[in-house]
Each structure stands twice: as structure tokens, then as C-alpha cells.
Tab-separated table of C-alpha atoms in Angstrom:
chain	number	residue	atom	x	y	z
A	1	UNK	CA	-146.067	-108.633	-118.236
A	2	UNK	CA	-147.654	-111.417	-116.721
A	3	UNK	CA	-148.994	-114.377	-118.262
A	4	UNK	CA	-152.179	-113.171	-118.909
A	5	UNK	CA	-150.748	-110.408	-120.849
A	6	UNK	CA	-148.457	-113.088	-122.733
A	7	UNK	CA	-151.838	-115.257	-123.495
A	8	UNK	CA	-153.662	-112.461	-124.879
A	9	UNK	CA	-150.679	-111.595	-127.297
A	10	UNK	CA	-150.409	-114.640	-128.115
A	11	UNK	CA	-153.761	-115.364	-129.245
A	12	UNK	CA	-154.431	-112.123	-131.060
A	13	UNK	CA	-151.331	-113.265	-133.090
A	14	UNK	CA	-152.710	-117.181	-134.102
A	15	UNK	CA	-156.194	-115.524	-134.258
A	16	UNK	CA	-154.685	-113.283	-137.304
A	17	UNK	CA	-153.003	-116.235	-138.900
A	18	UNK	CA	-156.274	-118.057	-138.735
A	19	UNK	CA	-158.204	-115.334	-140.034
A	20	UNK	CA	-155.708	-115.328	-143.453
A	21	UNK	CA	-156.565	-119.272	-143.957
A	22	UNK	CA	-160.500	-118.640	-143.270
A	23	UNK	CA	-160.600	-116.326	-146.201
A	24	UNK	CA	-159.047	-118.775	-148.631
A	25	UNK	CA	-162.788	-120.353	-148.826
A	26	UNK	CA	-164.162	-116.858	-149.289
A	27	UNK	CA	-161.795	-115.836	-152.137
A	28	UNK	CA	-161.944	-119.868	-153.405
A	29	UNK	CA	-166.088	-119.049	-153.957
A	30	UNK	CA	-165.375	-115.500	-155.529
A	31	UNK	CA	-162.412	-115.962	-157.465
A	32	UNK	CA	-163.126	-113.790	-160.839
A	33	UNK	CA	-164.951	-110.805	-159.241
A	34	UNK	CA	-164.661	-111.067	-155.882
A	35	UNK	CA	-167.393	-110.318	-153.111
A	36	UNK	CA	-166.859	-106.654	-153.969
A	37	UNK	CA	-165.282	-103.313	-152.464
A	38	UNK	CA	-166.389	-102.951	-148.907
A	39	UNK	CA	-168.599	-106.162	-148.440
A	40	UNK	CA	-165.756	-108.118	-147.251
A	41	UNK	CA	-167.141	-107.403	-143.211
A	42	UNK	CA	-170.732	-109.129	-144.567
A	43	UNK	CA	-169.444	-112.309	-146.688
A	44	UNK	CA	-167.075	-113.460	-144.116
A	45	UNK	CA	-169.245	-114.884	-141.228
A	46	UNK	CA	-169.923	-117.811	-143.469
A	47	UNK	CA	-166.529	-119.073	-143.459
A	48	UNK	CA	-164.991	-118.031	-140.444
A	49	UNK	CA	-163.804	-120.702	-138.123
A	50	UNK	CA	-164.098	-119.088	-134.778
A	51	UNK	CA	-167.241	-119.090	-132.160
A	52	UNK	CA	-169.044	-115.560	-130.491
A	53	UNK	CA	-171.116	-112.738	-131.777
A	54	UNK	CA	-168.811	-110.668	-133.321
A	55	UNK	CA	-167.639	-109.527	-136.869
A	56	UNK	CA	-164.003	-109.262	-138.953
A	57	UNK	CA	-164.154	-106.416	-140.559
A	58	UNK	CA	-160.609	-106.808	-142.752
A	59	UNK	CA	-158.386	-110.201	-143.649
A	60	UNK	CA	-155.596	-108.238	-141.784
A	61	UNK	CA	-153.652	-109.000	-145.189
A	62	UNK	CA	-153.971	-106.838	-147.944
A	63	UNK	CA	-153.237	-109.198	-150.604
A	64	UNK	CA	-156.246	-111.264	-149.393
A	65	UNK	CA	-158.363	-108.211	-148.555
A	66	UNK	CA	-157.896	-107.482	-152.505
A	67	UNK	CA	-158.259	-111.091	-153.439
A	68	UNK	CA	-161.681	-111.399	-152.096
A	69	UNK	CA	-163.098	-107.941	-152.803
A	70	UNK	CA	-161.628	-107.557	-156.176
A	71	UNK	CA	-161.507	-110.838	-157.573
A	72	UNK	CA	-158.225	-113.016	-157.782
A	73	UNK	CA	-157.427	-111.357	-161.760
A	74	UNK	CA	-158.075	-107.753	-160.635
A	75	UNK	CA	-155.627	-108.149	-157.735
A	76	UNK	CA	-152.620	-109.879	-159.489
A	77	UNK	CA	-152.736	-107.175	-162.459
A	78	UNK	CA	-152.996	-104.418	-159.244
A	79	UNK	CA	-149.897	-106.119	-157.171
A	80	UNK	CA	-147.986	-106.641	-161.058
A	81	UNK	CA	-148.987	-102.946	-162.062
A	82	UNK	CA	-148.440	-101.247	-158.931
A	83	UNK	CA	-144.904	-103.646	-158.434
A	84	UNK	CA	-143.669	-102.128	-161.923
A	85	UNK	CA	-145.075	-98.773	-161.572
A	86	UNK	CA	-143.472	-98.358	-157.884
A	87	UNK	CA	-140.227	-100.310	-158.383
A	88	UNK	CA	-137.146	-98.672	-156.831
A	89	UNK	CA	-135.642	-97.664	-160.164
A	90	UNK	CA	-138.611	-95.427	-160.686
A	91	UNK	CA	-139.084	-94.372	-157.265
A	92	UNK	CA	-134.870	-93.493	-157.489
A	93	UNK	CA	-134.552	-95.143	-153.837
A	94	UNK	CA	-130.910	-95.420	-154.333
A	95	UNK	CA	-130.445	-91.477	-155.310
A	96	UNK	CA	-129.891	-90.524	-151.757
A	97	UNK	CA	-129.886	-91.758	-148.043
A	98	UNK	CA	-133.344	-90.000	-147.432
A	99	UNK	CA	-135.077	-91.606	-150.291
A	100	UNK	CA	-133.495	-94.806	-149.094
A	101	UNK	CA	-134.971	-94.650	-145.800
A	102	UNK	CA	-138.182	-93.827	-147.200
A	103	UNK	CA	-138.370	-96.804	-149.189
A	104	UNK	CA	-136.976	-99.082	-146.146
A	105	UNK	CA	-140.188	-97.832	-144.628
A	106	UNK	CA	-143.097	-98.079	-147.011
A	107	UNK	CA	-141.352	-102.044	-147.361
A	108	UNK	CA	-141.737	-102.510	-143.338
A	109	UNK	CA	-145.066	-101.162	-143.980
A	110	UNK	CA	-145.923	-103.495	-146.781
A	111	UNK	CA	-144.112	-106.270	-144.685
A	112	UNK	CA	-146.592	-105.813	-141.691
A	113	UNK	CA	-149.724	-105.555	-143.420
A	114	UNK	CA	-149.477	-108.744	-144.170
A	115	UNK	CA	-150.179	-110.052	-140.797
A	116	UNK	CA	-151.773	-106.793	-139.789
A	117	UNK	CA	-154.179	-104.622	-141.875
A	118	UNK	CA	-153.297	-100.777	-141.239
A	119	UNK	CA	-153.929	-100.062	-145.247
A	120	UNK	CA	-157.498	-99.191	-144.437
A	121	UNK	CA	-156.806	-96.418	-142.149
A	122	UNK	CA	-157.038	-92.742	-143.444
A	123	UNK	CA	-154.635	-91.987	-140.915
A	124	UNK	CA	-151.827	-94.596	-142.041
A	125	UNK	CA	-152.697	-94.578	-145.894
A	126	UNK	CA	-152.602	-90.990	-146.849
A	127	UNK	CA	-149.294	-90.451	-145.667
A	128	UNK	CA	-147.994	-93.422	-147.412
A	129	UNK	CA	-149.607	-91.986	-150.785
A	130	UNK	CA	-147.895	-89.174	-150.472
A	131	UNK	CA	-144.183	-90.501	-149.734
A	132	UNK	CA	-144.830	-92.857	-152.601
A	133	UNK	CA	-145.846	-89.316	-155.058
A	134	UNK	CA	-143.148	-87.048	-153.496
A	135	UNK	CA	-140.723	-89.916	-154.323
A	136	UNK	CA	-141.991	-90.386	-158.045
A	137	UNK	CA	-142.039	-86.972	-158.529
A	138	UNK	CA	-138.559	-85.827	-157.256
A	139	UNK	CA	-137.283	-89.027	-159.251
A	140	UNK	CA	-138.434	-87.540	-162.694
A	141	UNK	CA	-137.560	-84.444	-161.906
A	142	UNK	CA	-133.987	-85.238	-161.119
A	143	UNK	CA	-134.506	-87.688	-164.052
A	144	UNK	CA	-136.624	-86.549	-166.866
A	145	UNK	CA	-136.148	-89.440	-169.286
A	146	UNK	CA	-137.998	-91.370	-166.499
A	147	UNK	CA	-141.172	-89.191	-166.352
A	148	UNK	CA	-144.673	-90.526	-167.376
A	149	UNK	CA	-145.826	-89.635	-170.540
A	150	UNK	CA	-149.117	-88.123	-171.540
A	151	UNK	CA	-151.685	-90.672	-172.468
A	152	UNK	CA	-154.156	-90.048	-174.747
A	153	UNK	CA	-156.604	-88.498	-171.968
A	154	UNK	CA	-154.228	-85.770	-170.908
A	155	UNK	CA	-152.275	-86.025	-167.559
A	156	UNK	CA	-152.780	-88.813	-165.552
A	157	UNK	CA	-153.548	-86.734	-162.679
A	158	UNK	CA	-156.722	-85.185	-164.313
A	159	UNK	CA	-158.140	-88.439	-165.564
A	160	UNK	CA	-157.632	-89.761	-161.670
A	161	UNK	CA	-159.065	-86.275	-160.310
A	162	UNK	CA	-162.182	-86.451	-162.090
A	163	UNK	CA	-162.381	-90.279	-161.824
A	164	UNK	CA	-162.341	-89.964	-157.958
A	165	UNK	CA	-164.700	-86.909	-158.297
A	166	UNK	CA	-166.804	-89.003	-159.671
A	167	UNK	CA	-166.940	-91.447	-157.019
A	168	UNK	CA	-166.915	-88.720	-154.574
A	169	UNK	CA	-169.770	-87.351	-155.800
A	170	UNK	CA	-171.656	-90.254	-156.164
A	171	UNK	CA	-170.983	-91.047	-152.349
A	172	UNK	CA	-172.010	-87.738	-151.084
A	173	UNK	CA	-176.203	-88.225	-153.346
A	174	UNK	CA	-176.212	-91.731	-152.038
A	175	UNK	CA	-175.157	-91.511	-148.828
A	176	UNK	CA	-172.395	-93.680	-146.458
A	177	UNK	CA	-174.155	-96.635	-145.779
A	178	UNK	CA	-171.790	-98.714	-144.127
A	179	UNK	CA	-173.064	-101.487	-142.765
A	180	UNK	CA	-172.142	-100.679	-139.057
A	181	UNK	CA	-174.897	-97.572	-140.090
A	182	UNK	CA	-177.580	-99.938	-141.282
A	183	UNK	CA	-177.286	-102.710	-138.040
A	184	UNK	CA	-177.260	-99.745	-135.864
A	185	UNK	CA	-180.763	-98.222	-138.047
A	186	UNK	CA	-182.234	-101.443	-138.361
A	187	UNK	CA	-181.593	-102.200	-134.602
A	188	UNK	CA	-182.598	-99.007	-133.456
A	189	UNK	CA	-185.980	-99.667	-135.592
A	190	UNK	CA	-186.384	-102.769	-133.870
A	191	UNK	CA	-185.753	-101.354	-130.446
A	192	UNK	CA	-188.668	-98.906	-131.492
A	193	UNK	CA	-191.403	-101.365	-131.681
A	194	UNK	CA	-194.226	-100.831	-129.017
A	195	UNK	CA	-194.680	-103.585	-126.607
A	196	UNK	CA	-198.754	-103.792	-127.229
A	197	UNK	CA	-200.008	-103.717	-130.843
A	198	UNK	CA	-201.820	-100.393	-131.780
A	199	UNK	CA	-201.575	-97.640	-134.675
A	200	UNK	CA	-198.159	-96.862	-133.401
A	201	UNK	CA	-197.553	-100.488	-133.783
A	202	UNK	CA	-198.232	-100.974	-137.344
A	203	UNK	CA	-196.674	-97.908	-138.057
A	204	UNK	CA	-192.928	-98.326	-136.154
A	205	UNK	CA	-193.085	-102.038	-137.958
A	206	UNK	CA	-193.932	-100.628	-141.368
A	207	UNK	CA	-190.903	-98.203	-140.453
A	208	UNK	CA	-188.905	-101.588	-138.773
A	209	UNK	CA	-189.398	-103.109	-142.062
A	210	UNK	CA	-188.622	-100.335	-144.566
A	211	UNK	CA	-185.098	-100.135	-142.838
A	212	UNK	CA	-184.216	-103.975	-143.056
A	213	UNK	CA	-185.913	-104.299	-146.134
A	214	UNK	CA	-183.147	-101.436	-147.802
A	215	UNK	CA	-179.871	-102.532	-145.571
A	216	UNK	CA	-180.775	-105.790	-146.876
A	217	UNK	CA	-180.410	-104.720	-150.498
A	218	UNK	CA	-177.104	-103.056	-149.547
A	219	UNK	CA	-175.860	-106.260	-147.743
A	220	UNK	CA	-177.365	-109.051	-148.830
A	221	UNK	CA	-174.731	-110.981	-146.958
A	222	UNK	CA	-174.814	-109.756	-143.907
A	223	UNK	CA	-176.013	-112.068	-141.266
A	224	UNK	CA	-177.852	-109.904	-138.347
A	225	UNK	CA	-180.018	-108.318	-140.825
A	226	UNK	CA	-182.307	-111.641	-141.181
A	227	UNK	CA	-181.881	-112.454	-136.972
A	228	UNK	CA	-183.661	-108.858	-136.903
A	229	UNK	CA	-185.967	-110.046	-139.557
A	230	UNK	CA	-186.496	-113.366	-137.262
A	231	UNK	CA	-187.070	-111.488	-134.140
A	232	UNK	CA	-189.400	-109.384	-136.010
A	233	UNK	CA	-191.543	-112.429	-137.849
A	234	UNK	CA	-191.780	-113.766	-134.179
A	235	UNK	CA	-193.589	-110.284	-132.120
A	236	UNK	CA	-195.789	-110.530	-135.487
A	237	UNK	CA	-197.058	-113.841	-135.315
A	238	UNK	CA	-195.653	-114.644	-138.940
A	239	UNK	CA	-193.145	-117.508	-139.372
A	240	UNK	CA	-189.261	-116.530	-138.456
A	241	UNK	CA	-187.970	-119.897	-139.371
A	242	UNK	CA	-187.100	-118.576	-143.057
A	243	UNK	CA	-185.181	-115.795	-141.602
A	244	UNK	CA	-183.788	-118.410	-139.005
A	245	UNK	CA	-182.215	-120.587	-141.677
A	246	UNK	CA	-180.720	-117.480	-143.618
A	247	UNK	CA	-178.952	-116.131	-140.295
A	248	UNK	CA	-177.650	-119.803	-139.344
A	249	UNK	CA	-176.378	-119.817	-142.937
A	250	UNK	CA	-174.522	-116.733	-143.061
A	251	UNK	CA	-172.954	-117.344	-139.579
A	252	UNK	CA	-173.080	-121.071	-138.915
A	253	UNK	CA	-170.463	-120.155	-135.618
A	254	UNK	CA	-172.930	-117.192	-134.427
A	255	UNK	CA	-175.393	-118.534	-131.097
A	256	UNK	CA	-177.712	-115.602	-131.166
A	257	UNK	CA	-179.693	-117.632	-134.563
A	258	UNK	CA	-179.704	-121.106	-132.647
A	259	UNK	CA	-181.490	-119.476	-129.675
A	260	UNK	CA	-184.144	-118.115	-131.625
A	261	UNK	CA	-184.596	-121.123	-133.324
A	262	UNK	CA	-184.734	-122.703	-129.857
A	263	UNK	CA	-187.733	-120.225	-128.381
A	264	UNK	CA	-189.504	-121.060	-132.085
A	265	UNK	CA	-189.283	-124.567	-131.070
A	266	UNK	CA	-190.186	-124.485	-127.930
A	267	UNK	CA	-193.117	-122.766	-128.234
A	268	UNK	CA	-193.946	-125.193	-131.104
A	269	UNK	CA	-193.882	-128.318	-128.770
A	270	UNK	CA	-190.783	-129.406	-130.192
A	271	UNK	CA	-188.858	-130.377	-127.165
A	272	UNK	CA	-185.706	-132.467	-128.448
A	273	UNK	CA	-184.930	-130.174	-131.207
A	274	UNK	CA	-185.271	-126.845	-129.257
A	275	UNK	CA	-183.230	-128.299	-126.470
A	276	UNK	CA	-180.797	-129.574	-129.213
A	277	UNK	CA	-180.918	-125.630	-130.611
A	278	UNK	CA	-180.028	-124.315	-126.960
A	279	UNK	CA	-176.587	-126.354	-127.027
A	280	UNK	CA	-175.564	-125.137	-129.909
A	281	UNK	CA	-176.311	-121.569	-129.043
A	282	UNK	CA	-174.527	-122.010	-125.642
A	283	UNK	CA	-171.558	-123.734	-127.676
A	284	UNK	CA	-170.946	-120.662	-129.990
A	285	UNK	CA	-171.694	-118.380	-127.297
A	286	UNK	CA	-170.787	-118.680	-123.620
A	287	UNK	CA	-172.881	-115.766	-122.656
A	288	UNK	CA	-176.166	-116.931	-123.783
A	289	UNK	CA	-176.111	-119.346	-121.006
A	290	UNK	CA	-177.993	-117.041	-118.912
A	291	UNK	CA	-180.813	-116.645	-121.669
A	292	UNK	CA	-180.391	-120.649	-122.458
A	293	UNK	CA	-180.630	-122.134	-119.578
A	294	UNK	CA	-184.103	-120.550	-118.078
A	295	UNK	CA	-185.668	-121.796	-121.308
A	296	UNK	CA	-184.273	-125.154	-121.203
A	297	UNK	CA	-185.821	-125.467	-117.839
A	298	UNK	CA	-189.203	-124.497	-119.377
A	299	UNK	CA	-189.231	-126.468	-122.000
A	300	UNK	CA	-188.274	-129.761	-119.278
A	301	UNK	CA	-187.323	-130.354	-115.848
A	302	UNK	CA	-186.408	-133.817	-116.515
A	303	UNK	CA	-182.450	-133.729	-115.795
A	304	UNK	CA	-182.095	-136.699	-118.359
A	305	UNK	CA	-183.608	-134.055	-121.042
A	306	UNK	CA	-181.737	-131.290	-119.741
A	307	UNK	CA	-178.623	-133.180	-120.358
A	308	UNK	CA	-179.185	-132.496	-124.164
A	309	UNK	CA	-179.212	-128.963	-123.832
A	310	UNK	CA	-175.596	-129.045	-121.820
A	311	UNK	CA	-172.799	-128.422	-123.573
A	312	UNK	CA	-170.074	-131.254	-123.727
């Protein structure tokens, strides 16, 4: 390994560690109820601390990914419960060398996503659900003074079955809209839109806006939704700086919202300000340099101007 290879590591290491301390402000805003299941990928950009157009889509630590999807009170009485319910006494780690080794395990496992998120794969979780069951189980057997008793619903099992049928169910009427699904709809809506206006027009923007007006519902949050919405208020000759200032606040590091505000202002007359918004698009994102600086050099060609729209 070279020391490229040694650099990268390195940084995808601090970038983790960074990534636990930006959520603190996310879970310090939502501390009772949390941003909710799933919208952690949304509610993030606005308190991230890094620069580029890109999205975290997990606190690559579970306790935080709880803490700010559940809400701090839901997570400690999950860690306490869970803690109780799968201590080694009841799991009967110490009954044999296999069960011992099993345990050792699902603690590394525990022990590294903490730094490293793995939870939310199928692939990783599943098996680790059923260690954690065939150890319970073979535990009470062996030991049937330890077994769970009936609650007042019946078996656990069935209550959980038809709890997660539920849910199931529910899933499959409504449909998965993830919001990956909904950028890549509302995008692909966007992409759509006819270069001249005609019937086809009117119609692929009524469709444009039908598709960001539902993914917005879904994820309010979510910052490229209202940079679509700009981009769209701008082909229509209707005012994008509303859906400017909601993109720049859900992503303050993204540069893609700053150079849309910068071709608003431009073509506005607003020279200082729009090259002002060019270099602090370019700032946040290195690659918009090639979109930033052909505008800069419409909007002046005085290099004292153009000096503004330079990064330090």
C-alpha cells in the first residue's frame, strides 16, 4: 500500500468519527421523538460539517442512528430492554464453548457498529437475529425456569408476527418510497421537460410537479427536492428564490443551491451578489468550477470583480 492508499484509509476513518459528532446537533433538535424511522438520510444535510454534493445515509453508529430516528427516550428504554432481555445469563453464553463463541461475536459485532454501521444490512442483520433466537431458545430449553412467560396477548411470537404483518402489509398498499426512488422520479420528471413550451410542455410540468409536489410530502427534509423545484420555477418564468433559500437551508455545505442562486442573480443585474454566490458554490464544490467560472465571466470581465468570485 502506498500512501495514497494509507490517505484514503485514513480519511474514511476521521470522516466516520466526524460524522458521529455532526449528528449530536441533529439528535440535540429532536431529542423526544426523533426525526423518525428512515428520514435520518433527509434531516442530516443541515448539520453536516463536510463540503460536496453528496448524502449520509446512516450515523455509522447505531446508538446515534436510534437516537435521532427514535428519539433520545425511545432509544435508552430499547438499549436498557434489549441489554436485560439479551444479557448472557439469558442467552446461557457460558453453557458451552459454541455458545461462547457466538456471543464473542455478536459483541465484536456490536463493538464495530459503533464506528461502522453494518446493522442496516439485510445481509448482516438477519443472521445476527437468528444467532441471538437460536441462543434464547436452546437456553430455555436446557433451562426451563428461564423461559418467557405468556403475556396476556398469547405468545410473544404471535403478537410480533402479526405486528410485523401489519407493517408488511401496509408497505406492500403504499409502496417503497425511499427517497433514493423519489430524487431519481422527480429527476427523471425534470429531465422530461421539453426544451420549447407547447401542450407537451404544460403537460410533462404538470407531471414534473405532481412528482415533487408528493416526494416532498414524504421528505419534507430533503434538500434536492426544492433545487428541482428551483430549477423548475426558473424554465417557468416564476420566482425560484423561495425554493433557493429552502435548498441552501437544508444543505448550507451543498454548491449546486449557491449556483442557482448565482444564474438568478445574474440575470437580475445583481453583479456583486451573484459573483459572491459563485464562490461559495465553487467553495462547497470543486467541480462546479467549470459551470462557475463561464458565468462569472458573463456577468464581468473586470479581473478586480472577478476576484470576488475566486475562491481564497
Amino acid at each position: 500500500a502506498d500512501r495514497n492508499v494509507w490517505d484514503a484509509l485514513f480519511k474514511e476513518g476521521t470522516e466516520k468519527i466526524a460524522l458521529i459528532s455532526w449528528t449530536r446537533g441533529l439528535v440535540a433538535h429532536h431529542p423526544w421523538f426523533g426525526v423518525g424511522r428512515g428520514a435520518f438520510e433527509t434531516a442530516f444535510p443541515a448539520y453536516r460539517g463536510d463540503q460536496g454534493h453528496h448524502v449520509y445515509q446512516f450515523a455509522e453508529n447505531f446508538v446515534m442512528q436510534w437516537c435521532s430516528e427514535w428519539g433520545i427516550p425511545v432509544s435508552l428504554a430499547a438499549l436498557l430492554g434489549l441489554g436485560w432481555m439479551l444479557r448472557p445469563a439469558r442467552l446461557g453464553l457460558s453453557r458451552s464453548p459454541l455458545a461462547f463463541a457466538t456471543g464473542v461475536g455478536i459483541f465484536t459485532l456490536l463493538l464495530q457498529n459503533l464506528l461502522d454501521l453494518g446493522l442496516e444490512v439485510a445481509s448482516i442483520s438477519i443472521p445476527l437475529f437468528a444467532l441471538l433466537g437460536a441462543l434464547w431458545a436452546r437456553n430455555a430449553a436446557d433451562n426451563p425456569s428461564s423461559s418467557v412467560r405468556p403475556s396476556w396477548l398469547g405468545q410473544p411470537g404471535v403478537a410480533f408476527a402479526g405486528a410485523g404483518g401489519a407493517v408488511w402489509l401496509g408497505a406492500l398498499l403504499m409502496g417503497p418510497h425511499t427517497a433514493i426512488s423519489d430524487r431519481r422520479a422527480v429527476a427523471d420528471a425534470y429531465h422530461a421537460l421539453p426544451v420549447n413550451e407547447s401542450q407537451d410542455a404544460s403537460s410533462a410540468r404538470a407531471a414534473l410537479q405532481d412528482e415533487l409536489r408528493l416526494a416532498t410530502r414524504r421528505h419534507p427534509a430533503d434538500p434536492f427536492l426544492p433545487l428541482i423545484g428551483a430549477l423548475d420555477a426558473r424554465l417557468s418564468g416564476k420566482n425560484p428564490l423561495p425554493w433557493v433559500s429552502r435548498a441552501i437551508e437544508r444543505d448550507p455545505m451543498g454548491g449546486r443551491p449557491y449556483l442557482v442562486l448565482a444564474e438568478v442573480l445574474a440575470k437580475r443585474g445583481v453583479k456583486d451578489q451573484a459573483l459572491l454566490s459563485i464562490r461559495q458554490a465553487v467553495e462547497r464544490e470543486e467541480a462546479l468550477m467549470r459551470v462557475g467560472v463561464p458565468l462569472a465571466l458573463r456577468v464581468t470581465r473586470d479581473a478586480v470583480e472577478l476576484q470576488r468570485a475566486a475562491p481564497a
